[in-house]
XYZ file of C-alpha atoms in Angstrom:
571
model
C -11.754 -17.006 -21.168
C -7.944 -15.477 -21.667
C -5.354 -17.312 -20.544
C -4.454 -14.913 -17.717
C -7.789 -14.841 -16.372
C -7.549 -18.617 -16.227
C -4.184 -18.611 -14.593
C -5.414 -16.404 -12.204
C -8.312 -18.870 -11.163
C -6.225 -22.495 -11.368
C -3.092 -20.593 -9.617
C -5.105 -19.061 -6.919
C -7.240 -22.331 -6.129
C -3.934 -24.235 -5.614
C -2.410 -21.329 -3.647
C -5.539 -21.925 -1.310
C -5.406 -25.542 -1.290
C -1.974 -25.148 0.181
C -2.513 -22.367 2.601
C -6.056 -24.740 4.203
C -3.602 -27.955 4.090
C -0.821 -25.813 6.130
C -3.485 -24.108 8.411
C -5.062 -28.210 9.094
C -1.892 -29.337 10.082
C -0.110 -26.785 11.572
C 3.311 -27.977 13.791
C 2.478 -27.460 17.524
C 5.713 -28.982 18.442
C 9.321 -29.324 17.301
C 8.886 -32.662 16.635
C 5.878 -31.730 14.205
C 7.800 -29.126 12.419
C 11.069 -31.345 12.250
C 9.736 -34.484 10.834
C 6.278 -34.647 10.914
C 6.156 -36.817 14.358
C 7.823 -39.475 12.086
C 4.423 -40.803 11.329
C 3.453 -40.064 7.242
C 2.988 -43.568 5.713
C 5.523 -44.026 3.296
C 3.143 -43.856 -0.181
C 2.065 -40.555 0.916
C 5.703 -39.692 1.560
C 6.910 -40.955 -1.531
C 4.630 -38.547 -3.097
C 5.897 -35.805 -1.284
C 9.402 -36.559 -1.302
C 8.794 -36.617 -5.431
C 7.063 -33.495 -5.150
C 10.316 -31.748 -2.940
C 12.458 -34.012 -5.469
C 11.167 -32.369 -8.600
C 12.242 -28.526 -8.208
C 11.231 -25.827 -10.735
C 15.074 -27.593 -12.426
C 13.265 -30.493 -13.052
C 9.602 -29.051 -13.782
C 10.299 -25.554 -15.568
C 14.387 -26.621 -16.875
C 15.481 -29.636 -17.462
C 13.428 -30.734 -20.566
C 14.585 -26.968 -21.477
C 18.296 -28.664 -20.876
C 17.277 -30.949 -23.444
C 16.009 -29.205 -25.749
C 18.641 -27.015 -25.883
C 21.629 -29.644 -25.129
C 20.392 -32.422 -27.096
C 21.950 -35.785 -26.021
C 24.011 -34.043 -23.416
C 21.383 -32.806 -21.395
C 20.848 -36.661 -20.638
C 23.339 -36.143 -18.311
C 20.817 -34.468 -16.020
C 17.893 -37.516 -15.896
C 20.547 -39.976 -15.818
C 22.108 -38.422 -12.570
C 19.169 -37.430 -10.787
C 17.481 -40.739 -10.791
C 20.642 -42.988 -10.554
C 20.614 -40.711 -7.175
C 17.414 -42.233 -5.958
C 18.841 -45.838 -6.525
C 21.749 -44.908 -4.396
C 19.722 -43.036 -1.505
C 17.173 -45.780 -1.555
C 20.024 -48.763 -1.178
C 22.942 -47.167 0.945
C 21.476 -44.331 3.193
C 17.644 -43.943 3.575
C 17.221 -46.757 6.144
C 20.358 -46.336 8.055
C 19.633 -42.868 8.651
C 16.359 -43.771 9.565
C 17.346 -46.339 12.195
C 19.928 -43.399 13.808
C 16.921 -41.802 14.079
C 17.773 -37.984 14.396
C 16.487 -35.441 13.124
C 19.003 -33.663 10.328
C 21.943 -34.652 8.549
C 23.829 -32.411 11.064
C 22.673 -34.320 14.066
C 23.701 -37.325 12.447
C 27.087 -36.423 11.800
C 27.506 -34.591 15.169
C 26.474 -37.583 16.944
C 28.459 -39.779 14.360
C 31.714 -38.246 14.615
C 31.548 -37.062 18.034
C 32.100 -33.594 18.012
C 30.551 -30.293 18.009
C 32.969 -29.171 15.439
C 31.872 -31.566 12.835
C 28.292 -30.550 13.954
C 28.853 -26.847 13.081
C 30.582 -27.758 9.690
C 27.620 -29.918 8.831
C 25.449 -26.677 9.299
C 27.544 -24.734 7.064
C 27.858 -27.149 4.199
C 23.546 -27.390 4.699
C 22.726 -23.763 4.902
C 24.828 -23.292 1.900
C 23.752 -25.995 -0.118
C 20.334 -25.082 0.148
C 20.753 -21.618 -0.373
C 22.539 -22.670 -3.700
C 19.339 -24.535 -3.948
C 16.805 -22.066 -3.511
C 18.085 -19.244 -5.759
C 16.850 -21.794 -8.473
C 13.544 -22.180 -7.362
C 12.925 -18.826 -6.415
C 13.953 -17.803 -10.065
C 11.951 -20.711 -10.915
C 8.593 -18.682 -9.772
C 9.656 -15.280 -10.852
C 9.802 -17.209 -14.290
C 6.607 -18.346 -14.008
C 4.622 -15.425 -12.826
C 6.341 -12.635 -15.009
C 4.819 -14.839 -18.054
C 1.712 -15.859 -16.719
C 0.527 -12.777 -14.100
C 1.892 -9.778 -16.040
C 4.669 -8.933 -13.680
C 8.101 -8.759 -13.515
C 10.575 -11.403 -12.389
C 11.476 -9.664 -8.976
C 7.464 -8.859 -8.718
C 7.257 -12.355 -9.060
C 9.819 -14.172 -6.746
C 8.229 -11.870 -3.620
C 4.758 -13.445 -4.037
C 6.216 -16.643 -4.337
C 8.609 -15.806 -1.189
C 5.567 -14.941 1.002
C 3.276 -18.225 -0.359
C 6.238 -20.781 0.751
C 6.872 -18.600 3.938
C 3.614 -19.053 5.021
C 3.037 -22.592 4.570
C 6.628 -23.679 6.102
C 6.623 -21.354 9.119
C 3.190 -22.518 10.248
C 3.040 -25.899 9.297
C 6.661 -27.666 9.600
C 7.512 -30.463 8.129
C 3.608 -32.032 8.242
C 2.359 -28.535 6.823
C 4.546 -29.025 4.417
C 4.124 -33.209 2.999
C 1.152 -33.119 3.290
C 1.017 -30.180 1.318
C 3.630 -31.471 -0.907
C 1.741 -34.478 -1.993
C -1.162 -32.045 -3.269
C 1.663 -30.138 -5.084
C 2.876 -33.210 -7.029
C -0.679 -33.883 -7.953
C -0.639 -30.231 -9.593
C 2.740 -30.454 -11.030
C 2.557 -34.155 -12.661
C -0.842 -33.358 -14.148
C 0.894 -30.327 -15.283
C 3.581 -31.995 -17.109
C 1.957 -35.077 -18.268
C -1.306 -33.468 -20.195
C 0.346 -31.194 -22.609
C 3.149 -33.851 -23.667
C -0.325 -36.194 -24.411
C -1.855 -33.280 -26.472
C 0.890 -32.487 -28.113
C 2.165 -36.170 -28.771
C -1.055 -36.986 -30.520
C -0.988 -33.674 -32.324
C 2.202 -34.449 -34.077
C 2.366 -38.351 -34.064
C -1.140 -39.449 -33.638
C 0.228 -41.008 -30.780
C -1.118 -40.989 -27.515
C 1.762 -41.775 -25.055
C 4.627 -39.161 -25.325
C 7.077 -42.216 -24.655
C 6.166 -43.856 -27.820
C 5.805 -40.320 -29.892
C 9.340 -39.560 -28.990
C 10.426 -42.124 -31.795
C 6.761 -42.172 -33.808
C 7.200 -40.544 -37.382
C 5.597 -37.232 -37.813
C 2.016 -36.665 -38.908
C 1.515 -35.625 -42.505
C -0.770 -32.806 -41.546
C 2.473 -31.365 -39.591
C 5.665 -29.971 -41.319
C 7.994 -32.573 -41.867
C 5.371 -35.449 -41.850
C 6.454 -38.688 -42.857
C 9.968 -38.432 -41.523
C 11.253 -39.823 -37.762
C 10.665 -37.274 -35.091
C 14.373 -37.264 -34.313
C 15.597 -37.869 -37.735
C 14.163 -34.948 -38.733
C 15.392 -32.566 -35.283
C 18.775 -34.075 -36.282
C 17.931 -32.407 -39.784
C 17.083 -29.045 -38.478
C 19.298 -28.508 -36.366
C 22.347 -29.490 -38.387
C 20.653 -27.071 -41.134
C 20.518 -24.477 -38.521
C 24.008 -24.384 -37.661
C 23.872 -26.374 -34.387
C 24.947 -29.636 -33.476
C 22.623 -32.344 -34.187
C 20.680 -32.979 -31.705
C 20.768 -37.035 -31.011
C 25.029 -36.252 -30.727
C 26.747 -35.082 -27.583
C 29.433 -32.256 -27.546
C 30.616 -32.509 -24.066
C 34.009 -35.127 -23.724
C 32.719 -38.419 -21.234
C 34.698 -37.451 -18.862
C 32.765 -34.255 -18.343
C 29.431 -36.364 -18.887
C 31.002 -39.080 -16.684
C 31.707 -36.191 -13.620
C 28.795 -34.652 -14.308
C 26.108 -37.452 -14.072
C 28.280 -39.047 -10.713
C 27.898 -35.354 -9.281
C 24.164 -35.494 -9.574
C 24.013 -39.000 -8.562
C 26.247 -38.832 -5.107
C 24.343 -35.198 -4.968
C 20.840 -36.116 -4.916
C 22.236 -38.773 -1.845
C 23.525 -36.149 -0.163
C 20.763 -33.714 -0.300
C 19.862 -32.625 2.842
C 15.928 -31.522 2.317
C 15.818 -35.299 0.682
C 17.331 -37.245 3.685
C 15.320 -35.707 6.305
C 12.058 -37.437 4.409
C 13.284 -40.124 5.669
C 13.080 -39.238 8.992
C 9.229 -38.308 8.591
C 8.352 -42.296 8.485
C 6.832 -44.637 11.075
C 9.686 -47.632 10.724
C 12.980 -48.115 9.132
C 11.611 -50.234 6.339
C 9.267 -47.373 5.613
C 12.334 -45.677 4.393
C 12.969 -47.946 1.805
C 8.997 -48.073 0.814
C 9.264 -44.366 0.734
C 12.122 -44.385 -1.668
C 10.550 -46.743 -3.892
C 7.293 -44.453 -4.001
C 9.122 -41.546 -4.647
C 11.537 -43.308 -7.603
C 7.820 -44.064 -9.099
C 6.211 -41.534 -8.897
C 9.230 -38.796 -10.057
C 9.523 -41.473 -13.039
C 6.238 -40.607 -14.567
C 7.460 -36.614 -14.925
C 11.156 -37.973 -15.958
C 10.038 -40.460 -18.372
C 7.823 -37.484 -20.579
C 10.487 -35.065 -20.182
C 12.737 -36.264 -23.834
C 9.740 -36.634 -25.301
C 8.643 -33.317 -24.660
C 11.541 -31.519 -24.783
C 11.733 -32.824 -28.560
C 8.313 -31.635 -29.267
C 9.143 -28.578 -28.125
C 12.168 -27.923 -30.306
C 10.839 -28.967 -33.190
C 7.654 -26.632 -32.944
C 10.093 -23.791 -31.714
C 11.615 -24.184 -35.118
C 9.002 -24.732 -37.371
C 6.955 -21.130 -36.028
C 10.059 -19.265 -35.646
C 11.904 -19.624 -38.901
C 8.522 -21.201 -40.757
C 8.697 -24.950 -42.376
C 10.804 -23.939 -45.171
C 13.244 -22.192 -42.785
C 13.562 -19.033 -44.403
C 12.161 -16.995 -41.477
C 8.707 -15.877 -40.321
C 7.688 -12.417 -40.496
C 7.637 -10.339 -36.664
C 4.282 -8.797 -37.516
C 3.087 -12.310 -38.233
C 4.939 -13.889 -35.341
C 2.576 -16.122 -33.304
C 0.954 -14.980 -30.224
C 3.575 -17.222 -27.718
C 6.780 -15.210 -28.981
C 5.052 -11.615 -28.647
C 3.627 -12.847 -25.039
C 7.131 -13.623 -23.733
C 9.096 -11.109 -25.020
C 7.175 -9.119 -22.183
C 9.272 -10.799 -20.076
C 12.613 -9.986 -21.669
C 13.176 -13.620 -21.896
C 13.207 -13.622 -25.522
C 14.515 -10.963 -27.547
C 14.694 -10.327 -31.575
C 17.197 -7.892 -33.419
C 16.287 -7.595 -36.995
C 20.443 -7.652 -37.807
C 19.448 -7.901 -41.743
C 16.543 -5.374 -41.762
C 14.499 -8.121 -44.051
C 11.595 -7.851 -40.977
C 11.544 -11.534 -40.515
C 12.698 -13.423 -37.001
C 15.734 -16.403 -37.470
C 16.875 -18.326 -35.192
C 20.027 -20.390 -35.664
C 23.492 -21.434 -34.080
C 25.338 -19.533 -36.391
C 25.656 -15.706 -37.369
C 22.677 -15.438 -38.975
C 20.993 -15.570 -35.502
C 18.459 -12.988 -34.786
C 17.381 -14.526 -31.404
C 17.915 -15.008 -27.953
C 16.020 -17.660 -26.119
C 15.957 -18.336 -22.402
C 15.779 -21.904 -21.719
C 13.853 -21.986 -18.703
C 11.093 -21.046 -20.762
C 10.527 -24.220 -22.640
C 8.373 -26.700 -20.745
C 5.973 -23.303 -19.515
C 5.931 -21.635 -23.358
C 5.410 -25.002 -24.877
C 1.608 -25.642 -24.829
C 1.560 -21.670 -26.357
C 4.250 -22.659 -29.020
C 1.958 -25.707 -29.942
C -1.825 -24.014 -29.416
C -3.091 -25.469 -27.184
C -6.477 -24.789 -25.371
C -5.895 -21.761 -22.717
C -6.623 -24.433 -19.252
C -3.619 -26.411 -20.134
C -1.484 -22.957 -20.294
C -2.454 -22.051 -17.308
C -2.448 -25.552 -15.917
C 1.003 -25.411 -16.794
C 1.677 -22.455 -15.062
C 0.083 -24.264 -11.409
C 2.315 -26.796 -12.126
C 5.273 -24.416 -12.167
C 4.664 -22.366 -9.188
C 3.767 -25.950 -7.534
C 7.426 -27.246 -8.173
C 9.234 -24.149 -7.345
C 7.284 -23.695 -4.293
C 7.641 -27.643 -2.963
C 11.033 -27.696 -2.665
C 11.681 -23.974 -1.876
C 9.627 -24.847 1.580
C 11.466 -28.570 2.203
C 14.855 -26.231 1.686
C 13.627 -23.656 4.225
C 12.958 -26.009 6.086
C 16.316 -27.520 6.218
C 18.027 -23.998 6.758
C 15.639 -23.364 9.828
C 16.016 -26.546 11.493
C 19.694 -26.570 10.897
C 19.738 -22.512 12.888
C 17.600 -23.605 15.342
C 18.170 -27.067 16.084
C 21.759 -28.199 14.800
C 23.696 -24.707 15.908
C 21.131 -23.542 19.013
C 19.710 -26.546 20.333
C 22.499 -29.131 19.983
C 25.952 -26.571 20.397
C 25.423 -23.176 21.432
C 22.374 -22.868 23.424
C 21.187 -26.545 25.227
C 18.874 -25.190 27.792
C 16.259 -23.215 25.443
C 12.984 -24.605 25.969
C 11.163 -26.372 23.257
C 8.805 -23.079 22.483
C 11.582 -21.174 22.177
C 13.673 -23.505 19.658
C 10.522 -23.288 17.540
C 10.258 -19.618 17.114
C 13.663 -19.861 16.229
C 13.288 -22.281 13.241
C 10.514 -19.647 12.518
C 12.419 -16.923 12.141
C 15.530 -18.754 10.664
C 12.981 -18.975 7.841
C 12.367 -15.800 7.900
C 15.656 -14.772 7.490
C 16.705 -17.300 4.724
C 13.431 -16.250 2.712
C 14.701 -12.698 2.654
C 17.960 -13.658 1.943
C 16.690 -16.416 -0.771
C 14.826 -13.376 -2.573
C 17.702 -11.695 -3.252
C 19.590 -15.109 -5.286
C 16.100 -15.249 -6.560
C 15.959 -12.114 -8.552
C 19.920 -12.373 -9.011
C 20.504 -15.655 -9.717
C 23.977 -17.111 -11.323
C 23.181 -19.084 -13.516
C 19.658 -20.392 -15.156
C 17.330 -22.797 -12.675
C 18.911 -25.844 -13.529
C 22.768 -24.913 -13.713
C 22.258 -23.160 -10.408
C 20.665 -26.475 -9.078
C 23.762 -28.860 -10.427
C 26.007 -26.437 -7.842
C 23.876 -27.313 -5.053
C 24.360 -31.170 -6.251
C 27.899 -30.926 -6.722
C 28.092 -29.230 -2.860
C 26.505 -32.020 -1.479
C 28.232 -34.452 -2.957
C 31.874 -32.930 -2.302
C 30.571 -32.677 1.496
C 27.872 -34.773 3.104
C 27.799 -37.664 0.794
C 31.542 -39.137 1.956
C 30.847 -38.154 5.499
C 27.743 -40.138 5.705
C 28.591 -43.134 3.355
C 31.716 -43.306 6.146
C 29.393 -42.495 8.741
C 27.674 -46.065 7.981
C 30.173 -48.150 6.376
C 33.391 -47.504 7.823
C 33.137 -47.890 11.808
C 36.930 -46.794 12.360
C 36.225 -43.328 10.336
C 36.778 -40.623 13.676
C 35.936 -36.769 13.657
C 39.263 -36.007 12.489
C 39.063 -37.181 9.332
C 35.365 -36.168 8.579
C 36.055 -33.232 9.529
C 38.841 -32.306 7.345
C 37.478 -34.405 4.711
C 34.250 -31.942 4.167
C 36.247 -28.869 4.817
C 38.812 -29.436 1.954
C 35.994 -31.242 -0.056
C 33.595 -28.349 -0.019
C 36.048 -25.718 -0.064
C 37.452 -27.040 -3.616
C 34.215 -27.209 -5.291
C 32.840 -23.960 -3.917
C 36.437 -22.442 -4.540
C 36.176 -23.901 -8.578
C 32.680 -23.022 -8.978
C 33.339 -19.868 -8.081
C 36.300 -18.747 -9.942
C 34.819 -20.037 -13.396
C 31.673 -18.899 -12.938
C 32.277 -15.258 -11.385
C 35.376 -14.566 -11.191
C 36.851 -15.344 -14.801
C 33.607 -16.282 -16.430
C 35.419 -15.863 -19.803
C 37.996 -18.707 -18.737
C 34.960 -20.791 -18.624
C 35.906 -23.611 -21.487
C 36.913 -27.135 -21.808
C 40.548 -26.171 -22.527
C 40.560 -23.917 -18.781
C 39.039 -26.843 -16.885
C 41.004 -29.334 -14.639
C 41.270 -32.547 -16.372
C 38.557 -31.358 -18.681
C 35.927 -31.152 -15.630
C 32.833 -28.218 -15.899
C 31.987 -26.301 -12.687
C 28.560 -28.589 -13.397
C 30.658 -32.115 -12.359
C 33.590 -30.922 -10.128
C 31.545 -32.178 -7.266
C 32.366 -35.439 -8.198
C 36.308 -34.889 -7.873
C 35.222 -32.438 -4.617
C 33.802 -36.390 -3.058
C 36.872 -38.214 -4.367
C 39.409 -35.596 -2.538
C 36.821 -35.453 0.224
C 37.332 -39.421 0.919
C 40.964 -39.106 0.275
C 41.423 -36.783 2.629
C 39.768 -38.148 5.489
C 41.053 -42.031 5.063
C 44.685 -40.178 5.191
C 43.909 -37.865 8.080
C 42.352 -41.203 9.982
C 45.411 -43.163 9.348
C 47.308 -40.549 11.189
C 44.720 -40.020 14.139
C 43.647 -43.282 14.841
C 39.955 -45.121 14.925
C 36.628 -43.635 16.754
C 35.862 -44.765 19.989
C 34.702 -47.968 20.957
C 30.774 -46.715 21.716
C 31.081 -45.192 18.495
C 31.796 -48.307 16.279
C 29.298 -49.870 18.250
C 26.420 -47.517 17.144
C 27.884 -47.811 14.301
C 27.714 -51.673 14.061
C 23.719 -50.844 15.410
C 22.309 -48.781 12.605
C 24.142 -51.157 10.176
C 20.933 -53.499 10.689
C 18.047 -51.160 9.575
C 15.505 -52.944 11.980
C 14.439 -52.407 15.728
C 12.767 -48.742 15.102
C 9.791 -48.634 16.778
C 6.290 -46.940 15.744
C 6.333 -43.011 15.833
C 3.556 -41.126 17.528
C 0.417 -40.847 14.446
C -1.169 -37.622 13.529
């Protein structure tokens, strides 16, 4: 059986495993599409939290990061589960014990105001929207390759699968359809790395083959798996690959800007709120740090494989170039796509691909992790496997972000500030067609997206972490913090990283370089400076406005002791 014809089958069979799971447990109140009725035990959440954690960035591009980056695309695991630490120790249970529903409500009913209420919307409608460009680009990705169509083709079907799922089932449509999505995607990830470990180390752990020496049946055998990607790429014109390029201050930014990011994540937090009790929260985060490290621990080992057999059937083991009419199947099936492309610049009819000018390639490198069991021939079921596991990250945390967005509309802005007295009934079909409207509009950043999955993602990061993450960190551990101060503190700390990630990125894209950056800082890590002004800004506004109300520090005092939350209402 072809591969398509298998992707078909595996892709479709999950696609109806998470339409049933949605149609089961369909929201038939607010507080079932919010947060689930706060009663998913916290293993089960873990798993879906992992599951919204681990995006088409993570699944489809970050071992492409590494692959392509080398060392420096460390930056990216190192930041994104430092983050976990951070949520799991200084925010999940707090926020559990305030007990509200979004990261809006909790700093509307934190700082007091309506003001800081409607700011907190902003910063979380844009964040995620930043968010979901990658994913939906994540699954037009996937199904140009893997169903024959084009990317725009592609992000639609994906639009109307995660549309489905999140406007009838909520937030407990949604875990418990999460948790069979990380089943998918970790099964996914996990099986080709084994194959293709013990193809090229005899090893059976992809941890272990990372640093195993190469078979002798394979080119190169005999010599360190890294040593010899060191080798290559040096002889290819690019750096090697176990040294980084970017200056630790921009790795230093970076990796704080995913960190304080992934803490201040909106469609993360509100997992938190799906639990029974407040030291669920902390269970939760635990489960999800464990079960996202099984997919984070393969991905250097994979992306190394990957590079390596890139390489060798591209420019052949003696690196002189591999004739196009004998190219193998995986480079004629996604140039299709448009995602690779080959000019022969020296007429010799032979592909090369290098770092210098004797390049004759162009590689996207969101490709990697979903081209690599083609690139290293492996059965047809684990292509398409990989594909389910694709669509199954994109598709997670496009619905937890929709999610976000609709509840934010409908709950945050209507609900809680411009509309009070709407009935229950009617605050739902709002949420429902918020979605609808931030689908449509996600589409669109889907099929146009700036940057590639990941780089769009570290935006979203660096957003969240110029905005939310001070205003909640001060939220909890500084009583005395009043509206004043958060207020102005997110407004000049998002403004300044959208403002810089703009400008390099669109408006003088060719400024773009280490020399044109302040203090050396990449649109990727200005996030972290964004937080630092962010705090700055609000300590020196509170100094001149004075502390929060009494009742306030007293709440404050309250959810500083992450105990007393009672059961929620079960399924």
């Amino acid at each position: 059986m072809d591969i398509q014809t298998l992707t078909f089958i595996i892709v479709g069979l999950t696609f109806a495993l998470y339409i049933g799971i949605a149609i089961w447990s369909r929201a038939g109140s607010t507080n079932d599409f919010y947060v689930a009725s706060g009663g998913v035990n916290p293993v089960m959440n873990g798993m879906a939290t992992a599951a919204d954690w681990m995006s088409a960035a993570s699944f489809i591009s970050m071992a492409g990061i590494v692959a392509f980056a080398g060392y420096d695309g460390s930056v990216y695991l190192m930041g994104w589960t430092g983050g976990y630490v951070l949520l799991a120790m200084c925010l999940a249970p707090y926020l559990r014990k305030f007990g509200k529903f979004t990261v809006p409500d909790f700093i509307g009913d934190r700082y007091y105001s309506q003001t800081a209420r409607t700011i907190a919307v902003i910063c979380a409608i844009l964040i995620c929207f930043t968010y979901i460009a990658g994913q939906m680009r994540g699954v037009g990705v996937v199904f140009s390759r893997f169903l024959e169509v084009d990317i725009a083709t592609g992000v639609i079907i994906g639009a109307i699968i995660v549309f489905f799922y999140t406007v009838l089932g909520g937030m407990k449509g949604i875990t418990y359809t999460q948790v069979a999505q990380y089943v998918v995607l970790m099964f996914a990830y996990v099986v080709p790395a084994v194959f293709i470990s013990l193809l090229m180390t005899d090893h059976f752990l992809p941890q272990t083959g990372f640093g195993a020496t190469i078979a002798q049946d394979v080119p190169g055998g005999g010599s360190y798996l890294l040593d010899r990607l060191d080798g290559l790429s040096q002889e290819l014109g690019f750096a090697a690959y176990t040294e980084g390029m970017r200056s630790k201050v921009d790795v230093f930014f970076i990796t704080a800007a995913l960190m304080v990011g992934t803490a201040g994540l909106p469609h993360v937090i509100v997992r938190f709120f799906t639990v029974p009790k407040v030291r669920d929260a902390r269970r939760s985060a635990f489960w999800a740090l464990t079960f996202i490290s099984v997919v984070y621990l393969t991905a250097p080992a994979i992306a190394a494989f990957a590079k390596v057999n890139m390489f060798n059937t591209i420019n052949g083991p003696e690196l002189t170039g591999v004739e196009y009419e004998n190219a193998p199947s995986w480079i004629k099936n996604w140039e299709k796509t448009g995602l690779i492309t080959w000019e022969d610049k020296n007429d010799d009819g032979k592909m090369f691909y290098s770092g210098d000018e004797r390049n004759e390639m162009t590689i996207d490198r969101d490709i990697m992790v979903l081209a690599n069991p083609e690139i290293a021939d492996l059965p047809a079921w684990v292509v398409a496997l990989v594909a389910a596991g694709g669509v199954a990250a994109a598709l997670s945390t496009s619905a937890g972000l929709l999610l976000v967005i609709s509840t934010s509309v409908s709950h945050d802005l209507l609900k809680r500030n411009l509309a009070p007295n709407i009935t229950d009934r009617q605050e739902l079909f709002y949420a429902r067609l918020a979605a609808a409207v931030a689908i449509i509009i996600s589409v669109y950043f889907g099929i146009y997206p700036p940057g590639f999955v990941a780089q769009v993602v570290a935006f979203a990061f660096g957003l969240a972490a110029a905005s939310f993450f001070p205003a909640i960190i001060m939220g909890v551990f500084h009583k005395r913090m009043n509206r004043a101060g958060a207020v102005a503190g997110m407004v000049v700390g998002i403004l300044f990283t959208f403002c810089y990630i703009v400008y390099f990125k669109f408006v003088a894209p060719e400024l773009n370089t280490q020399e044109n950056w302040l203090f050396g800082i990449s649109p990727e890590g200005i996030g972290t400076l964004g937080m630092i002004i962010n705090f700055v800004v609000a300590v020196v506004v509170h100094k001149f406005t004075g502390d929060a109300p009494e009742d306030i520090q007293e709440l404050v005092e309250s959810i500083r002791y992450p105990k007393g939350s009672g059961e929620a209402q079960s399924h």
